[in-house]
CSV table of C-alpha atoms in Angstrom, one decimal:
chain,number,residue,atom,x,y,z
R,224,UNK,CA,0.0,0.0,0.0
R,225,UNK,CA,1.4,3.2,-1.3
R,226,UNK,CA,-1.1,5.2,0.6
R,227,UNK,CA,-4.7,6.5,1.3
R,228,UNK,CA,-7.4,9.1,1.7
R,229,UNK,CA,-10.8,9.3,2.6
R,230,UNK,CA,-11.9,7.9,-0.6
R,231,UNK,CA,-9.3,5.9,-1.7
R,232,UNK,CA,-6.5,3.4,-1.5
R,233,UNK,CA,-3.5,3.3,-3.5
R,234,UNK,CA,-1.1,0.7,-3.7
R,235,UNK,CA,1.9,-0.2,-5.9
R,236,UNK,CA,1.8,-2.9,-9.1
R,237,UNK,CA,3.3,-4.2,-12.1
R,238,UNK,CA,1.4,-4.3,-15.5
R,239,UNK,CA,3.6,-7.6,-16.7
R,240,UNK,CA,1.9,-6.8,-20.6
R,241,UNK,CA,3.6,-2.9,-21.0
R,242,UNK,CA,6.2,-3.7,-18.1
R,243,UNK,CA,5.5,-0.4,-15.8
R,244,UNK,CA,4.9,-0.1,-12.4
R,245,UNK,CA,1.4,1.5,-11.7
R,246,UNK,CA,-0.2,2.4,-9.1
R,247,UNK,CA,-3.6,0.4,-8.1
R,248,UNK,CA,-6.5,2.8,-7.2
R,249,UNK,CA,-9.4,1.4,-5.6
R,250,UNK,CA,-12.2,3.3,-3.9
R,251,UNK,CA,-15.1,1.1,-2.1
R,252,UNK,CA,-18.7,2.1,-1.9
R,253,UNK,CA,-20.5,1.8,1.0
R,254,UNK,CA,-24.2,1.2,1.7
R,255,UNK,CA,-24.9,4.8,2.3
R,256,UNK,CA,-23.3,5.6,-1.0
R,257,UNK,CA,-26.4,3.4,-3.0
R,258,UNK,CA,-27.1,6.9,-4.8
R,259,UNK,CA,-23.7,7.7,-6.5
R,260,UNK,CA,-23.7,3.9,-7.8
R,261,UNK,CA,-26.9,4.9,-9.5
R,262,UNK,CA,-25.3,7.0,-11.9
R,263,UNK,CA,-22.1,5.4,-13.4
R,264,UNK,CA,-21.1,8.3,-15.3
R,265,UNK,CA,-20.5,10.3,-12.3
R,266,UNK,CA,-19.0,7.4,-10.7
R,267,UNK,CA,-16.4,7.0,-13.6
R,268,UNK,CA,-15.9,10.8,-14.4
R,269,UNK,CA,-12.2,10.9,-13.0
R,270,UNK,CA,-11.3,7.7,-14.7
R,271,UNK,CA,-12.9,8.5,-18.3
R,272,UNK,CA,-11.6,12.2,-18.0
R,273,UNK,CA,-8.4,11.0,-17.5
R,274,UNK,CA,-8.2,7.8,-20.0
R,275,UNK,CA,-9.3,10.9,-22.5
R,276,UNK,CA,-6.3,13.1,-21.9
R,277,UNK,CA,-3.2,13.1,-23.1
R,278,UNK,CA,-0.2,15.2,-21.5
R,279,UNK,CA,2.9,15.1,-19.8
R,280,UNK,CA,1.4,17.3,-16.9
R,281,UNK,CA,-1.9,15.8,-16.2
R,282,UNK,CA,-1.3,12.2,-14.8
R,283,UNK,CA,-2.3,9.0,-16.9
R,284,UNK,CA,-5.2,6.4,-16.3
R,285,UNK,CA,-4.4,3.4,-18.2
R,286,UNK,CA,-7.4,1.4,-17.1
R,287,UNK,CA,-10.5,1.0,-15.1
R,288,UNK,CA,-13.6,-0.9,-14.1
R,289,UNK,CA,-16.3,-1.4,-11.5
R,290,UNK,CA,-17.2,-5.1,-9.5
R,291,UNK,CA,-20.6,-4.4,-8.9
R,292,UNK,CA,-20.4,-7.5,-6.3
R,293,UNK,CA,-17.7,-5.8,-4.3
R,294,UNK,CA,-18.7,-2.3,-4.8
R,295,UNK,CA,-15.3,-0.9,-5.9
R,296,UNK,CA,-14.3,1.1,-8.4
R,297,UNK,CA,-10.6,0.1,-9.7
R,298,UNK,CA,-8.0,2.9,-11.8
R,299,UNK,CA,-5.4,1.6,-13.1
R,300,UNK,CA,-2.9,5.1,-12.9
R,301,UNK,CA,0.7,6.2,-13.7
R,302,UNK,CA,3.1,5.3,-10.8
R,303,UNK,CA,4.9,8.4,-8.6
R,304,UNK,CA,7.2,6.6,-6.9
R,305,UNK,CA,8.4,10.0,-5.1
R,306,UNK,CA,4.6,10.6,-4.2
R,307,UNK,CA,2.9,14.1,-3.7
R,308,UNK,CA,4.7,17.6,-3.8
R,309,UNK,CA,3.9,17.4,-0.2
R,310,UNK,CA,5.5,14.1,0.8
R,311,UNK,CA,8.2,15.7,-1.2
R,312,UNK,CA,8.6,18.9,0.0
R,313,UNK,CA,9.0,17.2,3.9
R,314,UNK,CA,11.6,15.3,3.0
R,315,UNK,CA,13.6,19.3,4.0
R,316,UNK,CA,13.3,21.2,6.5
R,317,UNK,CA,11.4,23.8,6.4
R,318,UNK,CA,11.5,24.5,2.7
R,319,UNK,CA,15.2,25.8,3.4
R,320,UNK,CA,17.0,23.7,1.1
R,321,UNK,CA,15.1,24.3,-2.1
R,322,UNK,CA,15.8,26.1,-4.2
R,323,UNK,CA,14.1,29.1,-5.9
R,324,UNK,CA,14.7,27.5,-9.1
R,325,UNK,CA,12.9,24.4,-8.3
R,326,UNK,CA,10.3,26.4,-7.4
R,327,UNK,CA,10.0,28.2,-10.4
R,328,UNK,CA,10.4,24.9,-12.4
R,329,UNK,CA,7.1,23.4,-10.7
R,330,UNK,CA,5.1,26.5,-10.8
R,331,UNK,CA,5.2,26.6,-14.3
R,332,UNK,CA,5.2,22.9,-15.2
R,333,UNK,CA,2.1,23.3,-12.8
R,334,UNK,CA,0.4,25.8,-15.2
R,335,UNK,CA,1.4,24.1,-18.2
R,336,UNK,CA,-1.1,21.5,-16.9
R,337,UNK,CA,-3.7,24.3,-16.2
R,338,UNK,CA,-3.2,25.7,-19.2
R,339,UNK,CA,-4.0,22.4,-20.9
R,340,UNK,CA,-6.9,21.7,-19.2
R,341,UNK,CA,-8.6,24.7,-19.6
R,342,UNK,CA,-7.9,24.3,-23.6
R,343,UNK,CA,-10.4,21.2,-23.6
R,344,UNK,CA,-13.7,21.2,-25.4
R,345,UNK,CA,-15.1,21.6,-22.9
R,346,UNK,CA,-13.0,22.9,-20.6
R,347,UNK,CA,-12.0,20.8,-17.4
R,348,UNK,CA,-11.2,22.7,-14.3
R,349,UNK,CA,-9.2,20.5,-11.6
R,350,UNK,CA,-10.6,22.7,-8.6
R,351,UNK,CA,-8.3,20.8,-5.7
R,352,UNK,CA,-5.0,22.0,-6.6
R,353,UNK,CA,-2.9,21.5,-3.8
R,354,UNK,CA,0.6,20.0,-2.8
R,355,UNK,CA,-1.0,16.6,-2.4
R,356,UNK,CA,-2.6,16.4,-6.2
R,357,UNK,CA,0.6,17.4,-7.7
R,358,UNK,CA,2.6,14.1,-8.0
R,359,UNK,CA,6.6,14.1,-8.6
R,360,UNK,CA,9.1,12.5,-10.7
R,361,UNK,CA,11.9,9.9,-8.5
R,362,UNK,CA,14.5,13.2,-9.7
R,363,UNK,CA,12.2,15.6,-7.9
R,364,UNK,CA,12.6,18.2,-11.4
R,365,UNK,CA,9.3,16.8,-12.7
R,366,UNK,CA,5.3,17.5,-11.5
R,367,UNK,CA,2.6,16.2,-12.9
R,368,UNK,CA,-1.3,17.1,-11.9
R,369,UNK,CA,-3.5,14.3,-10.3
R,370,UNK,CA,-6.0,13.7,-8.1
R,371,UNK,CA,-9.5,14.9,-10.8
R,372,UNK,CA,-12.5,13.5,-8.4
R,373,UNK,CA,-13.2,17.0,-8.1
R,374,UNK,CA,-12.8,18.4,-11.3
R,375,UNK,CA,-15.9,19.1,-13.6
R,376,UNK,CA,-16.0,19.9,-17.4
R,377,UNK,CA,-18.0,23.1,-18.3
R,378,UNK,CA,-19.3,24.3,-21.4
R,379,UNK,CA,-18.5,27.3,-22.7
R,380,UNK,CA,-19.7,30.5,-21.5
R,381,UNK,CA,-21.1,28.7,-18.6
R,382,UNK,CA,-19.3,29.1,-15.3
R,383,UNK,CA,-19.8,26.2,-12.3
R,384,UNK,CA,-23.3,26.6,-11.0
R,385,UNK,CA,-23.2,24.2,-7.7
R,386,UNK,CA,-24.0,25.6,-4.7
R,387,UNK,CA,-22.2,23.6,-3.1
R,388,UNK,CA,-18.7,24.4,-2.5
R,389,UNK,CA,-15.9,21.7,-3.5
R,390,UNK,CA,-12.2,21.1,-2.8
R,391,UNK,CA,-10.0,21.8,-0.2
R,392,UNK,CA,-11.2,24.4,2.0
R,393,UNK,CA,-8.0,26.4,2.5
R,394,UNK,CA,-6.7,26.2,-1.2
R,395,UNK,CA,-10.3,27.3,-2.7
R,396,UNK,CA,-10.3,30.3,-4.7
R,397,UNK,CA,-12.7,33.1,-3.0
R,398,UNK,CA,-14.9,33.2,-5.3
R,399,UNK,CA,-16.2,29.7,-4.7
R,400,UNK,CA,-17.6,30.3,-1.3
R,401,UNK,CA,-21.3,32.2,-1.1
R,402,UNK,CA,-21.0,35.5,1.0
């Protein structure tokens, strides 16, 4: 097991027919989740959107599928062996021994991403970009954007209309919260 949220589990694998390590995804539904495996398109919006993209800053799905027995949804995803930006980042201490070109580097391999994503028809927008959804390479000069169960696809000239707010609380924009 490589690791785990509140959704998710992620551990490490071999695809023995392309010879890569992946990383195994599997989230579990539970009873009180009956509603969301109602409407498979939902359910399989981060796999499909990513199986449908193709760049070297949005991370790869390679495969997926649902056991309707089990209740788990499995994604089949490109392996970052150095993990998160986060996980990455506390390897120092304190930040102090990166270096502002580092920084730089990520930042704009980090809109690169962006500004792919937002040149989809339609357009996708990630809306949890944080430390922990952007994944390194093992040489820590490569990022790559991951983590799309929140992102949504609008049309254009339409802007999102949930009321609800999504993402991370302390990396939303301010313009997503009402008042």
């Amino acid at each position: 097991m490589l690791g785990g949220g509140a959704y998710k589990e992620v551990f490490i694998g071999y695809d023995r027919a392309d010879e890569i390590v992946i990383a195994w995804n599997q989230i579990v539904f539970s009873e009180e989740e009956d509603e969301a495996l109602k409407n498979p398109e939902k359910l399989f919006s981060e796999a499909t959107m990513l199986k449908s993209l193709d760049h070297e800053r949005v991370m790869k799905c390679f495969s997926y599928w649902f056991d309707s027995k089990s209740k788990t949804l499995t994604m089949i995803k490109e392996l970052f062996p150095s993990g998160s930006l986060k996980r990455y980042l506390s390897k120092y201490d304190n930040g102090t021994d990166i270096d502002l070109a580092s920084i730089k580097n990520w930042g704009r391999q980090i809109l690169e991403g962006l500004s792919f994503l937002h040149s989809q028809s339609p357009k996708i927008i990630h809306r949890d970009i944080k430390c922990d959804n952007v994944f390194v390479d093992s040489g820590g000069k490569q990022v790559t954007l991951g983590d799309f169960g929140l992102a949504i696809r609008i049309m254009e000239g339409n802007f999102v209309k949930e009321k609800e707010a999504k993402g991370t609380p302390e990396f939303m924009a301010p313009e997503c919260y009402d008042g």
